[in-house]
Amino acid sequence: MKVFLIVFAAFWPFVIQVIYGVQSMDQVVLDTSKALGVRGVRRFFTVTIPSASPYLVTGMRIASAQALILSVVAEIVGGAEGIGRNILLAENAGTSSFPTMYAYILVAGLLGILLTGAFFLLERRLMHWHESQRNIRASGGAVRA
């Protein structure tokens, strides 16, 4: 049940970003691919995916954060093995276990930071050709406004 719940919740932000990505494709790119005779699967892999990829990566990042949060909540509510269950057990053990409870909460937060950092690095690696990543690389890693 826990896995189904997490997959179900993470699926929707990703799908919404995919829809936005496909809808935001540049009409010139679509017209050019049509004029060049690019159709079917080839068009999907050479035009649609690269055009929508910024949205796909954003969808993955949002879905991963939601999946982590829902995982901890499902463990707390459902009693499944994991950080959430350990937080609940430490809370119910009394005031002497509060440091342990806060340590598990800190671990969950650090896991979220690591997950976000991993997706940021993945985005930089996979999207090195995209304008947003060129701006980050040109400024030495700092994001320009």
PDB file of C-alpha atoms in Angstrom:
ATOM      1  CA  MET A   1       0.000   0.000   0.000  1.00  0.00           C
ATOM      2  CA  LYS A   2       2.833   2.374   0.878  1.00  0.00           C
ATOM      3  CA  VAL A   3       4.487   1.975  -2.525  1.00  0.00           C
ATOM      4  CA  PHE A   4       1.207   2.420  -4.393  1.00  0.00           C
ATOM      5  CA  LEU A   5       0.419   5.564  -2.409  1.00  0.00           C
ATOM      6  CA  ILE A   6       3.849   7.070  -3.083  1.00  0.00           C
ATOM      7  CA  VAL A   7       3.791   6.235  -6.801  1.00  0.00           C
ATOM      8  CA  PHE A   8       0.254   7.564  -7.153  1.00  0.00           C
ATOM      9  CA  ALA A   9       1.106  10.853  -5.432  1.00  0.00           C
ATOM     10  CA  ALA A  10       4.382  11.347  -7.310  1.00  0.00           C
ATOM     11  CA  PHE A  11       2.795  10.497 -10.663  1.00  0.00           C
ATOM     12  CA  TRP A  12       0.529  13.550 -10.859  1.00  0.00           C
ATOM     13  CA  PRO A  13       3.080  16.380 -10.502  1.00  0.00           C
ATOM     14  CA  PHE A  14       5.215  14.655 -13.118  1.00  0.00           C
ATOM     15  CA  VAL A  15       2.303  14.233 -15.537  1.00  0.00           C
ATOM     16  CA  ILE A  16       1.256  17.856 -15.084  1.00  0.00           C
ATOM     17  CA  GLN A  17       4.786  19.027 -15.887  1.00  0.00           C
ATOM     18  CA  VAL A  18       4.885  16.755 -18.961  1.00  0.00           C
ATOM     19  CA  ILE A  19       1.622  18.274 -20.181  1.00  0.00           C
ATOM     20  CA  TYR A  20       2.952  21.801 -19.650  1.00  0.00           C
ATOM     21  CA  GLY A  21       6.196  20.880 -21.393  1.00  0.00           C
ATOM     22  CA  VAL A  22       4.484  19.481 -24.472  1.00  0.00           C
ATOM     23  CA  GLN A  23       2.043  22.400 -24.643  1.00  0.00           C
ATOM     24  CA  SER A  24       4.855  24.958 -24.386  1.00  0.00           C
ATOM     25  CA  MET A  25       6.754  23.655 -27.406  1.00  0.00           C
ATOM     26  CA  ASP A  26       7.851  26.368 -29.788  1.00  0.00           C
ATOM     27  CA  GLN A  27       5.609  26.487 -32.846  1.00  0.00           C
ATOM     28  CA  VAL A  28       8.588  27.218 -35.101  1.00  0.00           C
ATOM     29  CA  VAL A  29      10.224  23.968 -33.991  1.00  0.00           C
ATOM     30  CA  LEU A  30       7.021  22.044 -34.678  1.00  0.00           C
ATOM     31  CA  ASP A  31       6.593  23.631 -38.109  1.00  0.00           C
ATOM     32  CA  THR A  32      10.229  23.013 -38.991  1.00  0.00           C
ATOM     33  CA  SER A  33      10.038  19.347 -38.019  1.00  0.00           C
ATOM     34  CA  LYS A  34       6.861  18.983 -40.065  1.00  0.00           C
ATOM     35  CA  ALA A  35       8.486  20.673 -43.079  1.00  0.00           C
ATOM     36  CA  LEU A  36      11.517  18.380 -42.792  1.00  0.00           C
ATOM     37  CA  GLY A  37       9.262  15.335 -42.715  1.00  0.00           C
ATOM     38  CA  VAL A  38      10.110  14.270 -39.165  1.00  0.00           C
ATOM     39  CA  ARG A  39       7.207  12.149 -37.987  1.00  0.00           C
ATOM     40  CA  GLY A  40       6.209   9.498 -35.460  1.00  0.00           C
ATOM     41  CA  VAL A  41       8.729   8.061 -33.032  1.00  0.00           C
ATOM     42  CA  ARG A  42      11.615  10.019 -34.539  1.00  0.00           C
ATOM     43  CA  ARG A  43       9.767  13.295 -33.933  1.00  0.00           C
ATOM     44  CA  PHE A  44       9.011  12.226 -30.375  1.00  0.00           C
ATOM     45  CA  PHE A  45      12.677  11.554 -29.564  1.00  0.00           C
ATOM     46  CA  THR A  46      14.293  14.380 -31.565  1.00  0.00           C
ATOM     47  CA  VAL A  47      11.775  17.200 -31.092  1.00  0.00           C
ATOM     48  CA  THR A  48       9.258  16.586 -28.316  1.00  0.00           C
ATOM     49  CA  ILE A  49      11.511  15.194 -25.570  1.00  0.00           C
ATOM     50  CA  PRO A  50      14.284  17.821 -25.948  1.00  0.00           C
ATOM     51  CA  SER A  51      11.720  20.641 -26.088  1.00  0.00           C
ATOM     52  CA  ALA A  52       9.860  19.431 -22.999  1.00  0.00           C
ATOM     53  CA  SER A  53      12.939  18.283 -21.045  1.00  0.00           C
ATOM     54  CA  PRO A  54      13.143  21.317 -18.704  1.00  0.00           C
ATOM     55  CA  TYR A  55       9.602  20.559 -17.595  1.00  0.00           C
ATOM     56  CA  LEU A  56      10.351  16.833 -17.295  1.00  0.00           C
ATOM     57  CA  VAL A  57      13.293  17.477 -14.991  1.00  0.00           C
ATOM     58  CA  THR A  58      11.233  19.896 -12.904  1.00  0.00           C
ATOM     59  CA  GLY A  59       8.487  17.295 -12.672  1.00  0.00           C
ATOM     60  CA  MET A  60      10.978  14.680 -11.460  1.00  0.00           C
ATOM     61  CA  ARG A  61      12.341  17.034  -8.813  1.00  0.00           C
ATOM     62  CA  ILE A  62       8.860  17.930  -7.515  1.00  0.00           C
ATOM     63  CA  ALA A  63       7.711  14.300  -7.613  1.00  0.00           C
ATOM     64  CA  SER A  64      10.781  13.114  -5.703  1.00  0.00           C
ATOM     65  CA  ALA A  65      10.205  15.644  -2.929  1.00  0.00           C
ATOM     66  CA  GLN A  66       6.557  14.670  -2.687  1.00  0.00           C
ATOM     67  CA  ALA A  67       7.480  10.993  -2.659  1.00  0.00           C
ATOM     68  CA  LEU A  68       9.886  11.496   0.237  1.00  0.00           C
ATOM     69  CA  ILE A  69       7.347  13.441   2.284  1.00  0.00           C
ATOM     70  CA  LEU A  70       4.601  10.944   1.585  1.00  0.00           C
ATOM     71  CA  SER A  71       6.916   8.049   2.378  1.00  0.00           C
ATOM     72  CA  VAL A  72       7.617   9.400   5.863  1.00  0.00           C
ATOM     73  CA  VAL A  73       3.927  10.175   6.443  1.00  0.00           C
ATOM     74  CA  ALA A  74       2.852   6.719   5.226  1.00  0.00           C
ATOM     75  CA  GLU A  75       5.363   5.122   7.590  1.00  0.00           C
ATOM     76  CA  ILE A  76       4.035   7.178  10.495  1.00  0.00           C
ATOM     77  CA  VAL A  77       0.376   6.478   9.738  1.00  0.00           C
ATOM     78  CA  GLY A  78       0.670   2.925   8.410  1.00  0.00           C
ATOM     79  CA  GLY A  79       3.471   1.688  10.637  1.00  0.00           C
ATOM     80  CA  ALA A  80       5.659   0.463   7.776  1.00  0.00           C
ATOM     81  CA  GLU A  81       9.423   0.150   8.275  1.00  0.00           C
ATOM     82  CA  GLY A  82      11.359   3.343   7.782  1.00  0.00           C
ATOM     83  CA  ILE A  83      12.266   6.743   9.171  1.00  0.00           C
ATOM     84  CA  GLY A  84       8.629   7.703   9.794  1.00  0.00           C
ATOM     85  CA  ARG A  85       8.012   4.640  11.937  1.00  0.00           C
ATOM     86  CA  ASN A  86      11.204   5.298  13.899  1.00  0.00           C
ATOM     87  CA  ILE A  87      10.074   8.875  14.523  1.00  0.00           C
ATOM     88  CA  LEU A  88       6.734   7.603  15.799  1.00  0.00           C
ATOM     89  CA  LEU A  89       8.325   4.959  18.045  1.00  0.00           C
ATOM     90  CA  ALA A  90      10.754   7.491  19.528  1.00  0.00           C
ATOM     91  CA  GLU A  91       7.895   9.943  20.155  1.00  0.00           C
ATOM     92  CA  ASN A  92       5.820   7.282  21.924  1.00  0.00           C
ATOM     93  CA  ALA A  93       8.772   6.089  24.030  1.00  0.00           C
ATOM     94  CA  GLY A  94       8.630   9.188  26.232  1.00  0.00           C
ATOM     95  CA  THR A  95      10.605  12.344  26.795  1.00  0.00           C
ATOM     96  CA  SER A  96      13.906  10.506  27.161  1.00  0.00           C
ATOM     97  CA  SER A  97      13.668   9.476  23.473  1.00  0.00           C
ATOM     98  CA  PHE A  98      13.007  12.971  22.134  1.00  0.00           C
ATOM     99  CA  PRO A  99      16.651  13.462  21.073  1.00  0.00           C
ATOM    100  CA  THR A 100      16.368  10.258  19.023  1.00  0.00           C
ATOM    101  CA  MET A 101      13.119  11.474  17.497  1.00  0.00           C
ATOM    102  CA  TYR A 102      14.694  14.778  16.505  1.00  0.00           C
ATOM    103  CA  ALA A 103      17.701  12.936  15.110  1.00  0.00           C
ATOM    104  CA  TYR A 104      15.385  10.929  12.829  1.00  0.00           C
ATOM    105  CA  ILE A 105      13.620  14.125  11.784  1.00  0.00           C
ATOM    106  CA  LEU A 106      17.014  15.652  10.996  1.00  0.00           C
ATOM    107  CA  VAL A 107      17.958  12.568   8.970  1.00  0.00           C
ATOM    108  CA  ALA A 108      14.724  12.894   6.977  1.00  0.00           C
ATOM    109  CA  GLY A 109      15.505  16.553   6.282  1.00  0.00           C
ATOM    110  CA  LEU A 110      19.065  15.758   5.229  1.00  0.00           C
ATOM    111  CA  LEU A 111      17.749  13.024   2.956  1.00  0.00           C
ATOM    112  CA  GLY A 112      15.499  15.620   1.320  1.00  0.00           C
ATOM    113  CA  ILE A 113      18.439  17.975   0.822  1.00  0.00           C
ATOM    114  CA  LEU A 114      20.535  15.161  -0.682  1.00  0.00           C
ATOM    115  CA  LEU A 115      17.699  14.170  -2.998  1.00  0.00           C
ATOM    116  CA  THR A 116      17.236  17.747  -4.184  1.00  0.00           C
ATOM    117  CA  GLY A 117      20.994  18.135  -4.686  1.00  0.00           C
ATOM    118  CA  ALA A 118      21.162  14.895  -6.654  1.00  0.00           C
ATOM    119  CA  PHE A 119      18.371  16.044  -8.963  1.00  0.00           C
ATOM    120  CA  PHE A 120      20.066  19.428  -9.369  1.00  0.00           C
ATOM    121  CA  LEU A 121      23.323  17.711 -10.407  1.00  0.00           C
ATOM    122  CA  LEU A 122      21.425  15.370 -12.705  1.00  0.00           C
ATOM    123  CA  GLU A 123      19.718  18.363 -14.289  1.00  0.00           C
ATOM    124  CA  ARG A 124      23.049  20.104 -14.855  1.00  0.00           C
ATOM    125  CA  ARG A 125      24.513  16.961 -16.398  1.00  0.00           C
ATOM    126  CA  LEU A 126      21.594  16.041 -18.650  1.00  0.00           C
ATOM    127  CA  MET A 127      20.594  19.577 -19.595  1.00  0.00           C
ATOM    128  CA  HIS A 128      24.044  21.072 -20.213  1.00  0.00           C
ATOM    129  CA  TRP A 129      22.831  22.267 -23.605  1.00  0.00           C
ATOM    130  CA  HIS A 130      19.841  24.197 -22.227  1.00  0.00           C
ATOM    131  CA  GLU A 131      19.947  27.971 -21.773  1.00  0.00           C
ATOM    132  CA  SER A 132      19.223  27.829 -18.034  1.00  0.00           C
ATOM    133  CA  GLN A 133      22.242  25.607 -17.425  1.00  0.00           C
ATOM    134  CA  ARG A 134      24.533  27.707 -19.613  1.00  0.00           C
ATOM    135  CA  ASN A 135      23.651  30.734 -17.467  1.00  0.00           C
ATOM    136  CA  ILE A 136      24.566  28.828 -14.283  1.00  0.00           C
ATOM    137  CA  ARG A 137      27.823  27.554 -15.763  1.00  0.00           C
ATOM    138  CA  ALA A 138      28.769  31.009 -17.116  1.00  0.00           C
ATOM    139  CA  SER A 139      28.315  32.634 -13.707  1.00  0.00           C
ATOM    140  CA  GLY A 140      30.492  30.041 -11.972  1.00  0.00           C
ATOM    141  CA  GLY A 141      27.666  28.063 -10.369  1.00  0.00           C
ATOM    142  CA  ALA A 142      25.679  30.987  -8.955  1.00  0.00           C
ATOM    143  CA  VAL A 143      22.208  31.578 -10.304  1.00  0.00           C
ATOM    144  CA  ARG A 144      21.700  34.942 -11.961  1.00  0.00           C
ATOM    145  CA  ALA A 145      18.435  36.821 -11.610  1.00  0.00           C
TER     146      ALA A 145
END
